[in-house]
Coordinates of C-alpha atoms (C1' of nucleotides) in Angstrom, one line a residue:
Chain A
M1 CA 126.2 79.0 123.6
K2 CA 126.6 82.4 122.0
A3 CA 124.2 83.0 119.2
N4 CA 126.6 85.1 117.4
D5 CA 130.4 85.5 117.4
Y6 CA 130.3 88.2 114.7
E7 CA 131.2 91.7 115.8
V8 CA 128.9 94.0 113.8
T9 CA 130.0 97.5 112.9
M10 CA 127.4 100.2 113.4
D11 CA 127.9 101.4 109.8
A12 CA 126.9 98.0 108.4
L13 CA 123.9 97.8 110.7
V14 CA 122.7 101.3 110.1
S15 CA 122.9 100.7 106.4
L16 CA 121.0 97.5 106.5
C17 CA 118.3 99.0 108.8
K18 CA 117.7 101.7 106.3
R19 CA 117.9 99.5 103.2
R20 CA 115.5 96.9 104.5
G21 CA 113.1 99.3 106.3
F22 CA 113.8 98.7 110.0
I23 CA 114.8 102.3 111.0
F24 CA 114.6 105.6 109.3
Q25 CA 115.7 109.1 110.4
T26 CA 112.6 111.0 111.2
S27 CA 111.4 113.7 108.8
E28 CA 114.2 112.7 106.6
I29 CA 112.9 114.7 103.6
Y30 CA 113.4 117.9 105.7
G31 CA 116.9 116.9 106.8
G32 CA 115.9 115.0 109.9
I33 CA 115.8 116.2 113.5
N34 CA 118.4 115.1 116.1
G35 CA 117.3 112.5 118.6
F36 CA 114.1 111.2 116.8
W37 CA 113.7 108.1 114.8
D38 CA 111.0 106.3 112.8
Y39 CA 110.6 102.6 112.6
G40 CA 109.9 101.3 109.0
P41 CA 107.7 98.4 108.0
L42 CA 110.1 95.7 109.4
G43 CA 111.2 97.7 112.4
V44 CA 107.6 98.3 113.6
E45 CA 106.9 94.5 113.4
M46 CA 110.0 93.7 115.3
K47 CA 109.3 96.3 118.0
R48 CA 105.8 95.1 118.4
N49 CA 107.1 91.6 118.9
I50 CA 109.5 92.8 121.6
K51 CA 106.6 94.5 123.4
S52 CA 104.2 91.6 123.0
C53 CA 106.8 89.1 124.3
W54 CA 107.3 91.4 127.3
W55 CA 103.6 92.0 127.8
K56 CA 102.8 88.3 127.5
S57 CA 105.5 87.4 130.0
M58 CA 104.2 90.0 132.5
T59 CA 100.4 90.0 132.2
Q60 CA 99.5 86.7 130.5
L61 CA 101.9 84.1 131.8
R62 CA 101.4 85.2 135.4
E63 CA 98.3 86.3 137.3
D64 CA 99.9 88.7 139.8
I65 CA 100.5 91.5 137.3
V66 CA 97.9 93.7 135.5
G67 CA 98.4 96.2 132.7
L68 CA 97.8 99.9 132.5
D69 CA 97.9 102.6 129.8
S70 CA 98.2 106.0 131.3
S71 CA 98.3 109.3 129.4
I72 CA 101.5 110.9 128.3
I73 CA 100.5 114.3 129.7
M74 CA 99.6 114.2 133.3
H75 CA 98.8 116.8 136.0
P76 CA 102.0 118.8 136.5
R77 CA 101.9 118.1 140.2
V78 CA 102.8 114.5 139.4
W79 CA 106.2 115.7 138.4
E80 CA 106.5 117.9 141.5
A81 CA 105.8 114.8 143.6
S82 CA 108.2 112.6 141.7
G83 CA 111.0 115.2 142.0
H84 CA 111.3 115.7 138.3
V85 CA 110.4 119.3 138.2
G86 CA 112.8 120.2 141.0
N87 CA 115.7 117.8 140.2
F88 CA 115.3 116.9 136.6
K89 CA 117.7 119.6 135.5
D90 CA 121.4 120.0 135.6
P91 CA 122.9 123.4 135.7
M92 CA 126.1 123.1 133.6
L93 CA 128.9 125.3 132.7
D94 CA 131.7 125.2 130.2
C95 CA 135.4 126.1 130.2
R96 CA 136.3 128.1 127.1
E97 CA 139.9 127.3 127.6
T98 CA 139.9 123.5 128.0
K99 CA 136.4 122.9 126.4
G100 CA 135.5 120.9 129.5
R101 CA 132.0 120.8 130.8
Y102 CA 131.0 120.6 134.4
R103 CA 127.9 120.1 136.4
A104 CA 127.7 123.3 138.5
D105 CA 126.5 121.5 141.7
Q106 CA 129.6 119.3 141.6
I107 CA 132.1 122.2 141.4
F108 CA 133.4 124.0 144.5
V109 CA 135.6 127.0 144.9
L110 CA 138.4 128.1 147.2
K111 CA 137.9 131.8 147.9
H112 CA 140.1 134.1 149.9
K113 CA 138.6 134.7 153.3
T114 CA 139.1 138.4 153.4
D115 CA 140.3 139.7 150.1
D116 CA 137.4 139.7 147.6
A117 CA 139.6 140.8 144.8
A118 CA 141.9 137.7 145.0
L119 CA 141.7 135.0 142.5
M120 CA 139.4 132.0 143.2
F121 CA 140.1 128.5 142.4
A122 CA 137.4 125.9 141.3
Y123 CA 137.8 122.2 141.8
H124 CA 135.8 119.0 141.5
E125 CA 133.8 118.0 144.5
N126 CA 135.9 116.3 147.2
A127 CA 139.1 116.9 145.3
P128 CA 140.5 120.3 146.4
A129 CA 144.2 119.3 146.0
P130 CA 144.8 120.8 142.5
A131 CA 143.1 124.1 143.6
E132 CA 145.3 124.2 146.7
K133 CA 148.4 123.8 144.6
K134 CA 147.3 126.6 142.3
I135 CA 146.9 128.9 145.3
K136 CA 150.7 128.5 145.9
K137 CA 151.8 128.5 142.3
V138 CA 149.5 131.1 140.7
A139 CA 148.4 133.3 143.6
K140 CA 151.5 132.8 145.7
G141 CA 149.2 132.5 148.7
D142 CA 148.5 130.1 151.5
A143 CA 145.6 127.7 151.3
A144 CA 144.8 128.3 155.0
D145 CA 143.6 131.8 154.0
Y146 CA 141.0 130.3 151.7
A147 CA 137.6 128.8 152.4
E148 CA 135.4 126.4 150.5
V149 CA 132.3 127.9 148.7
A150 CA 129.8 126.2 146.4
L151 CA 130.2 127.4 142.8
L152 CA 126.6 128.2 142.6
D153 CA 127.1 130.8 145.4
I154 CA 129.7 132.7 143.5
P155 CA 128.2 135.9 141.9
L156 CA 128.4 136.0 138.1
D157 CA 130.3 139.3 138.1
A158 CA 133.1 137.6 140.0
Y159 CA 133.6 134.9 137.3
D160 CA 136.5 136.9 135.8
K161 CA 138.5 136.2 138.9
L162 CA 137.6 132.5 138.9
V163 CA 140.1 129.9 137.7
G164 CA 138.5 126.8 136.2
P165 CA 139.2 123.3 137.6
D166 CA 141.5 122.3 134.7
T167 CA 143.2 125.6 133.8
N168 CA 145.5 128.2 135.4
E169 CA 143.8 131.2 133.7
P170 CA 141.0 133.1 135.3
G171 CA 137.8 134.0 133.5
T172 CA 137.4 131.0 131.3
L173 CA 134.2 129.6 132.8
T174 CA 130.8 130.3 131.3
E175 CA 127.9 131.0 133.5
P176 CA 125.9 127.9 134.6
R177 CA 122.8 127.3 132.6
A178 CA 119.9 125.0 133.7
F179 CA 119.0 122.2 131.4
N180 CA 115.5 121.0 132.1
L181 CA 115.3 117.7 130.4
M182 CA 111.5 117.5 130.4
F183 CA 109.6 118.6 127.3
K184 CA 107.3 121.4 128.2
T185 CA 103.9 122.3 126.6
Y186 CA 100.7 124.1 127.4
V187 CA 97.3 122.6 128.0
G188 CA 94.7 124.6 126.1
P189 CA 95.2 127.2 123.4
V190 CA 96.7 129.9 125.6
E191 CA 100.4 129.8 126.5
E192 CA 100.6 130.9 130.1
S193 CA 102.5 129.7 133.1
S194 CA 99.3 128.5 134.8
N195 CA 98.7 125.8 132.2
V196 CA 102.2 124.5 131.7
A197 CA 102.4 120.7 131.4
Y198 CA 105.1 118.2 130.6
L199 CA 105.5 115.2 128.3
R200 CA 106.2 112.4 130.7
P201 CA 109.9 111.6 131.1
E202 CA 109.0 108.1 132.3
T203 CA 105.9 105.9 132.3
A204 CA 106.4 104.9 135.9
Q205 CA 104.6 107.8 137.5
G206 CA 101.4 107.0 135.7
I207 CA 101.4 103.7 137.5
F208 CA 102.0 105.3 140.9
A209 CA 99.4 107.9 140.3
Q210 CA 96.8 105.2 139.5
F211 CA 97.9 102.9 142.3
G212 CA 94.7 103.4 144.3
N213 CA 92.3 102.9 141.4
V214 CA 94.0 99.7 140.2
L215 CA 94.2 98.3 143.7
S216 CA 90.5 98.8 144.3
T217 CA 89.4 97.2 141.0
V218 CA 91.5 94.1 140.6
R219 CA 91.5 92.6 144.1
N220 CA 95.1 91.7 143.9
K221 CA 97.0 91.1 147.1
V222 CA 100.6 92.3 147.7
P223 CA 102.9 91.3 146.2
F224 CA 101.4 92.3 142.8
G225 CA 102.5 94.4 139.9
I226 CA 101.3 96.9 137.4
A227 CA 102.9 96.9 133.9
Q228 CA 102.9 99.6 131.3
I229 CA 104.4 100.1 127.9
G230 CA 104.5 103.6 126.4
K231 CA 106.4 106.6 125.0
A232 CA 108.5 108.8 127.2
F233 CA 110.3 112.0 126.3
R234 CA 113.6 113.5 127.5
N235 CA 115.2 116.5 126.0
E236 CA 118.7 115.0 126.1
I237 CA 121.6 117.3 125.7
N238 CA 123.3 115.1 123.3
P239 CA 121.5 112.2 121.6
R240 CA 124.1 109.7 120.4
N241 CA 124.8 106.2 119.1
Y242 CA 122.0 105.8 116.6
T243 CA 118.7 105.1 118.4
F244 CA 120.4 104.3 121.7
R245 CA 119.8 107.7 123.3
S246 CA 116.8 109.3 121.7
R247 CA 114.6 112.2 122.8
E248 CA 111.4 110.2 122.2
F249 CA 111.6 106.6 123.3
E250 CA 109.4 103.8 124.5
Q251 CA 109.6 102.1 127.9
M252 CA 108.4 98.9 129.3
E253 CA 108.0 99.4 133.0
L254 CA 106.8 97.2 135.8
E255 CA 106.1 98.4 139.3
F256 CA 106.0 95.4 141.5
F257 CA 104.5 96.3 144.9
I258 CA 105.8 94.3 147.8
K259 CA 105.7 94.0 151.5
P260 CA 108.3 96.2 153.2
G261 CA 111.3 94.2 154.2
T262 CA 111.1 91.8 151.3
D263 CA 112.9 94.3 149.1
A264 CA 116.2 92.5 148.7
E265 CA 114.8 89.1 147.8
Q266 CA 112.2 90.6 145.4
H267 CA 114.9 92.7 143.7
E268 CA 117.1 89.6 143.3
Y269 CA 114.1 87.7 141.9
W270 CA 113.3 90.3 139.3
V271 CA 116.9 90.6 138.1
A272 CA 117.0 86.9 137.5
E273 CA 113.5 86.9 135.9
R274 CA 114.5 89.7 133.5
L275 CA 117.8 88.0 132.5
K276 CA 115.8 84.9 131.7
W277 CA 113.6 87.0 129.5
Y278 CA 116.5 88.5 127.6
E279 CA 117.9 85.0 127.0
K280 CA 114.5 84.0 125.6
V281 CA 114.3 86.9 123.1
G282 CA 117.8 86.2 121.8
L283 CA 120.4 88.1 124.0
P284 CA 122.7 85.5 125.2
E285 CA 124.3 85.5 128.7
G286 CA 127.7 86.0 127.2
R287 CA 127.0 89.6 126.1
M288 CA 124.8 90.6 129.0
H289 CA 126.2 92.2 132.2
R290 CA 124.9 93.4 135.5
D291 CA 126.0 96.7 137.0
I292 CA 125.2 96.7 140.6
H293 CA 124.9 100.2 142.0
E294 CA 126.4 100.8 145.4
G295 CA 126.9 103.7 147.7
D296 CA 126.9 107.0 146.0
A297 CA 125.6 105.6 142.7
L298 CA 122.4 104.6 144.5
A299 CA 119.6 107.1 144.7
H300 CA 119.0 108.1 148.3
Y301 CA 115.6 106.3 148.5
A302 CA 116.7 103.1 146.8
S303 CA 118.0 100.1 148.6
A304 CA 119.2 98.3 145.5
C305 CA 119.6 99.0 141.8
T306 CA 121.0 96.7 139.1
D307 CA 121.4 97.8 135.5
I308 CA 121.3 95.1 132.9
L309 CA 123.8 95.9 130.2
Y310 CA 124.6 94.7 126.7
D311 CA 127.8 94.7 124.8
F312 CA 127.0 97.1 122.0
P313 CA 129.6 97.8 119.3
F314 CA 129.9 101.3 120.8
G315 CA 130.4 100.0 124.3
T316 CA 128.7 98.2 127.1
Q317 CA 125.5 100.1 127.7
E318 CA 122.3 99.9 129.8
L319 CA 119.1 98.2 128.5
E320 CA 117.2 98.1 131.7
G321 CA 117.4 99.3 135.3
I322 CA 116.0 97.2 138.1
A323 CA 115.6 99.3 141.2
A324 CA 114.2 98.6 144.7
R325 CA 112.8 102.1 145.3
G326 CA 111.3 101.5 148.8
N327 CA 108.0 103.4 149.1
F328 CA 109.5 106.7 148.0
D329 CA 107.2 107.3 145.0
L330 CA 103.9 106.3 146.7
T331 CA 104.8 108.3 149.8
Q332 CA 105.6 111.4 147.6
H333 CA 102.3 111.1 145.9
Q334 CA 100.5 110.6 149.2
N335 CA 102.1 113.7 150.6
T336 CA 101.6 115.8 147.5
S337 CA 98.1 114.8 146.7
G338 CA 96.8 114.2 150.2
K339 CA 95.3 110.9 149.1
K340 CA 96.1 107.7 151.0
M341 CA 98.4 105.2 149.2
E342 CA 98.1 102.5 151.8
Y343 CA 97.5 98.9 151.5
L344 CA 95.6 96.9 154.1
D345 CA 96.9 93.4 154.6
E346 CA 93.6 91.5 155.4
E347 CA 95.4 88.6 157.2
T348 CA 97.6 90.6 159.6
K349 CA 95.4 93.7 159.6
E350 CA 98.6 95.7 159.0
R351 CA 98.3 99.0 157.0
Y352 CA 101.4 100.1 155.1
I353 CA 102.6 101.9 152.0
P354 CA 103.9 99.1 149.8
H355 CA 107.5 99.1 148.7
V356 CA 108.2 98.6 145.1
V357 CA 110.7 96.9 142.7
E358 CA 110.9 98.5 139.4
P359 CA 112.2 96.8 136.3
S360 CA 112.3 99.6 133.7
A361 CA 113.4 98.7 130.2
G362 CA 114.0 100.7 127.0
V363 CA 112.2 99.1 124.0
D364 CA 114.3 101.0 121.5
R365 CA 117.5 99.9 123.2
I366 CA 116.4 96.3 123.2
A367 CA 115.5 96.6 119.6
L368 CA 119.0 97.9 118.8
A369 CA 120.7 95.2 120.9
L370 CA 118.7 92.5 119.1
L371 CA 119.7 93.9 115.8
C372 CA 123.3 94.1 116.8
E373 CA 123.2 90.5 118.1
A374 CA 121.3 89.2 115.1
Y375 CA 123.5 90.7 112.4
R376 CA 125.9 88.4 110.9
E377 CA 127.8 88.2 107.6
E378 CA 128.9 84.8 106.4
W379 CA 130.9 83.3 103.6
I380 CA 129.7 80.2 101.9
N381 CA 132.1 77.9 100.0
K382 CA 130.4 77.4 96.7
E383 CA 131.6 73.9 96.3
T384 CA 131.4 72.4 99.8
G385 CA 128.6 74.7 101.1
E386 CA 130.7 75.2 104.2
V387 CA 129.8 78.4 106.1
T388 CA 132.3 80.6 107.9
T389 CA 131.9 83.9 109.7
A390 CA 133.0 86.7 107.4
E391 CA 135.9 88.9 108.2
V392 CA 134.6 92.2 109.7
G393 CA 135.0 95.0 107.2
A394 CA 135.9 92.8 104.2
K395 CA 134.4 94.3 101.0
R396 CA 133.8 91.0 99.3
A397 CA 134.0 87.2 99.9
P398 CA 137.2 85.4 99.0
E399 CA 137.5 83.5 95.7
G400 CA 135.1 80.6 95.5
H401 CA 132.9 81.9 98.2
E402 CA 129.7 83.9 98.3
A403 CA 128.6 86.3 101.0
R404 CA 125.4 86.0 103.0
T405 CA 124.0 88.6 105.3
V406 CA 121.6 87.2 107.9
L407 CA 119.7 88.5 110.9
R408 CA 119.6 85.6 113.3
F409 CA 116.7 86.9 115.3
A410 CA 115.0 84.6 117.8
P411 CA 111.9 83.5 115.9
C412 CA 109.6 85.3 118.4
I413 CA 111.3 88.6 117.5
A414 CA 111.5 88.2 113.7
P415 CA 109.3 90.7 111.7
Y416 CA 108.1 87.9 109.4
K417 CA 107.8 84.4 110.8
V418 CA 107.5 82.6 107.5
A419 CA 108.0 83.2 103.8
V420 CA 105.9 81.3 101.3
L421 CA 107.6 80.8 97.9
P422 CA 106.4 79.0 94.8
L423 CA 109.5 77.4 93.2
V424 CA 108.7 79.1 89.9
K425 CA 106.2 81.8 89.1
N426 CA 105.1 80.8 85.5
K427 CA 103.2 77.7 86.5
E428 CA 99.8 78.6 87.6
A429 CA 99.2 75.5 89.8
L430 CA 102.3 76.1 91.8
V431 CA 101.5 79.8 92.4
G432 CA 97.9 78.9 93.3
K433 CA 98.9 76.4 95.9
A434 CA 101.5 78.8 97.4
R435 CA 98.9 81.6 97.6
E436 CA 96.5 79.2 99.4
I437 CA 99.2 78.3 102.0
Y438 CA 100.1 82.0 102.3
E439 CA 96.5 82.9 103.1
Q440 CA 96.1 80.0 105.5
L441 CA 99.3 80.9 107.5
S442 CA 98.6 84.7 107.4
K443 CA 95.6 84.2 109.7
R444 CA 98.1 83.3 112.5
W445 CA 101.4 85.0 111.6
K446 CA 103.0 87.8 109.6
V447 CA 103.9 85.9 106.4
F448 CA 105.9 87.0 103.4
Y449 CA 104.9 85.9 99.9
D450 CA 107.5 86.2 97.2
Q451 CA 107.5 84.7 93.7
T452 CA 110.1 87.0 92.1
G453 CA 113.5 85.9 90.9
A454 CA 115.5 82.7 91.5
I455 CA 114.7 80.7 94.6
G456 CA 118.2 81.2 96.0
R457 CA 117.9 85.0 95.8
R458 CA 114.5 84.8 97.6
Y459 CA 116.1 82.8 100.4
R460 CA 118.8 85.4 100.8
R461 CA 116.3 88.2 100.9
Q462 CA 114.6 86.4 103.8
D463 CA 117.9 85.8 105.5
E464 CA 118.6 89.5 105.4
I465 CA 115.4 90.4 107.2
G466 CA 115.6 87.5 109.6
T467 CA 112.7 85.4 108.5
P468 CA 113.3 82.1 110.4
L469 CA 111.5 79.7 108.0
C470 CA 110.9 79.5 104.2
V471 CA 108.1 77.3 102.9
T472 CA 108.7 76.3 99.2
V473 CA 105.9 74.9 97.0
D474 CA 107.4 72.7 94.2
F475 CA 106.1 70.3 91.6
E476 CA 105.9 67.3 94.0
T477 CA 103.6 69.4 96.2
I478 CA 100.9 69.6 93.6
E479 CA 101.5 66.4 91.6
D480 CA 102.6 64.0 94.3
D481 CA 102.8 64.3 98.1
N482 CA 100.9 67.5 99.1
A483 CA 104.0 68.4 101.1
V484 CA 106.3 71.3 101.1
T485 CA 110.0 71.9 101.9
I486 CA 110.8 74.0 104.9
R487 CA 114.2 75.7 104.9
D488 CA 115.8 76.9 108.1
R489 CA 117.4 80.3 108.1
D490 CA 120.4 79.5 110.2
T491 CA 121.4 76.1 109.0
M492 CA 120.0 76.5 105.4
E493 CA 118.9 72.9 105.7
Q494 CA 115.6 71.7 104.4
I495 CA 113.0 69.2 105.5
R496 CA 109.9 67.9 103.8
L497 CA 106.6 68.2 105.7
P498 CA 103.0 67.5 104.8
I499 CA 100.9 70.7 104.5
A500 CA 98.6 69.3 107.2
E501 CA 101.4 69.4 109.7
L502 CA 102.7 72.9 108.7
E503 CA 100.9 75.1 111.2
A504 CA 101.8 73.0 114.2
Y505 CA 105.5 72.8 113.1
I506 CA 105.7 76.6 112.6
A507 CA 103.9 77.4 115.9
N508 CA 106.4 75.2 117.8
I509 CA 109.3 77.2 116.5
V510 CA 108.0 80.8 116.3
D511 CA 105.6 81.4 119.2
F512 CA 106.9 83.0 122.3
Chain B
rG1 C1' 126.4 122.8 124.1
rC2 C1' 132.1 122.8 122.7
rG3 C1' 136.1 120.8 119.3
rG4 C1' 137.3 117.7 115.0
rG5 C1' 135.7 114.7 110.7
rC6 C1' 131.9 113.8 107.0
rG7 C1' 127.3 114.7 103.7
rU8 C1' 126.6 112.4 95.5
rA9 C1' 120.8 107.0 93.7
rG10 C1' 118.1 102.3 98.5
rU11 C1' 123.6 100.8 99.5
rU12 C1' 128.9 101.2 98.4
rC13 C1' 131.7 104.5 95.6
rA14 C1' 133.3 107.9 91.0
rA15 C1' 133.3 112.6 88.4
rU16 C1' 139.7 119.2 86.5
rG17 C1' 134.1 125.5 88.1
rG18 C1' 131.3 123.3 82.0
rU19 C1' 125.9 117.0 79.7
rA20 C1' 126.2 113.9 87.3
rG21 C1' 128.5 107.9 86.1
rA22 C1' 129.3 102.7 87.8
rA23 C1' 128.5 98.3 90.7
rC24 C1' 125.1 96.0 93.7
rC25 C1' 119.9 96.6 95.2
rC26 C1' 115.0 97.5 93.5
rC27 C1' 110.9 97.2 89.5
rA28 C1' 108.9 94.9 84.8
rG29 C1' 109.3 91.2 81.0
rC30 C1' 111.6 86.6 79.1
rC31 C1' 113.8 82.2 81.0
rU32 C1' 114.2 79.1 85.3
rU33 C1' 112.5 72.0 89.1
rC34 C1' 115.8 74.6 95.6
rC35 C1' 120.5 78.7 97.8
rA36 C1' 122.2 86.0 95.3
rA37 C1' 122.4 82.3 87.3
rG38 C1' 121.4 84.7 82.5
rC39 C1' 119.2 88.2 78.8
rU40 C1' 116.3 92.9 77.8
rG41 C1' 114.3 97.2 79.6
rG42 C1' 113.3 100.7 83.6
rU43 C1' 113.0 103.9 88.3
rU44 C1' 116.1 106.6 91.6
rA45 C1' 120.9 111.2 93.9
rC46 C1' 124.6 116.2 94.5
rG47 C1' 121.2 117.3 102.7
rA48 C1' 118.9 122.5 102.9
rC49 C1' 119.2 127.8 102.1
rA50 C1' 121.9 131.9 100.5
rG51 C1' 126.3 134.1 98.0
rU52 C1' 130.4 134.5 94.3
rU53 C1' 130.3 133.2 88.9
rC54 C1' 128.3 133.5 82.1
rG55 C1' 128.1 128.7 84.5
rA56 C1' 128.6 125.5 91.3
rA57 C1' 128.2 118.5 93.3
rU58 C1' 132.9 121.3 93.1
rC59 C1' 134.5 127.9 95.9
rU60 C1' 132.4 131.0 100.3
rG61 C1' 128.7 131.6 104.3
rU62 C1' 124.7 129.9 107.2
rU63 C1' 121.9 125.8 108.6
rC64 C1' 120.4 120.7 109.2
rG65 C1' 122.0 115.8 109.9
rC66 C1' 125.6 111.7 110.8
rC67 C1' 130.3 109.9 113.1
rC68 C1' 134.4 110.6 116.8
rG69 C1' 136.1 113.1 121.4
rC70 C1' 134.4 116.2 125.7
rU71 C1' 130.0 116.5 128.5
rC72 C1' 125.6 114.1 130.2
rC73 C1' 122.7 109.8 131.1
rA74 C1' 117.1 110.6 137.6

RNA sequence: GCGGGCGUAGUUCAAUGGUAGAACCCCAGCCUUCCAAGCUGGUUACGACAGUUCGAAUCUGUUCGCCCGCUCCA
């Protein structure tokens, strides 16, 4: 069953996130800075819940995975070994005429074999046909007189004779510029090239670099995993779509080390495991997709890669990538550092560098997906109480109805688990009892106490921040039955429950 | 980074180059026995920096940010 058939608009969601304190633009008082976001009082709780559900499923509910917290700045050679220093940059060039942008290494050029003064024609890799046509039309020449050259081998002073891939005019291409997507800094007070360091662009390499230490301390046998949650930084060219692509973001990565040859089955296993987890935190199957990488889309060292995607309002986008990376990373570190990265199988006496399956998820993307999924506007018929999904974009509810905004979070994700509400605030005994319950429940969960305004308004406030349960203390509670009403966020129905049974009831609903 | 659009209160919107308003939200008080009731009062905004002008939310420039397209996404 889909949890939500309401199609949220990003405008409505962004507005609610700011209004209720989920997500703020960073440094907003100074005008903000592109690609960086802050999580407010509710957002930080929600994000912590996502991380602890993941951490619990990885390191607590199974004994073959241990945790790690490696530093953000590591030895620069880590990034040489991983290939990030060499490859983590894309030389790009623009066309002034068409406003197109191209990756320089994907553009090739047809150049006259003998006449250096002749026009040259650029084209997209493996698609020379348009350039060959232009040789006939524009240069009145014969394609046979031209040879293929990589764009990066064309000298800059010849760019005025170069015709771009999507134009017929020469001289419209800018020179290629390298974009290194790693944030650079200096270790120590002096800025010199010998102490350049990078903010990690992924948490994974911290795991690989500590593989040996972890292996020698925890006595785990292959297959086993190392899990890590932490910040990573990428100097994205163009952050977009709210928090979806940020320059500072948080990852939850597992490196699951396996025996070579079991890659395919382990990969398949982890894709299924992770999809189960997404279902559990509230992303239903109907809006989740798998993108199975094949052929050219696969990195050269990987034997399989499956992206897990979610239907965002701005398109179907990646939440997590699950890659079978062979032993590429450990081998690279072994070669670069000179330290052995081998595992000895005690039973078979085999020595090998383990292969790895890497489920790598973006916390911020999951948070955004959960917000999109949870957001819902409803219309409630004032007479019958019947609830219908609101029309998207409607300014107000139709005659005889009132509007309700509700975040239908899975209870394990909700920032607050319970709200405790005295029915009225000007009766001391009611308030006293409510405070007592609040303090009792607060020892176990994040609980909201609210005595302001009409009870209905307080319910709606909790709906809008996704609190799954409201506990209301009324006159019967103190005069009669020592019980409270519990109101459900989604159905708005109430049951009566003795205070003695309250904790067990709540735990059953909200704990992961 | 390029092109286009847009920046007024927490939100959604007003205001002819001349005192920045409203609704909702929020806060306080009164009232209130279960789904945004009512009454009274209150806080809060022209993204930033320059320029033109007697006077700028309004005109100009720059910049920052957001949205859309291109581009990119190991």
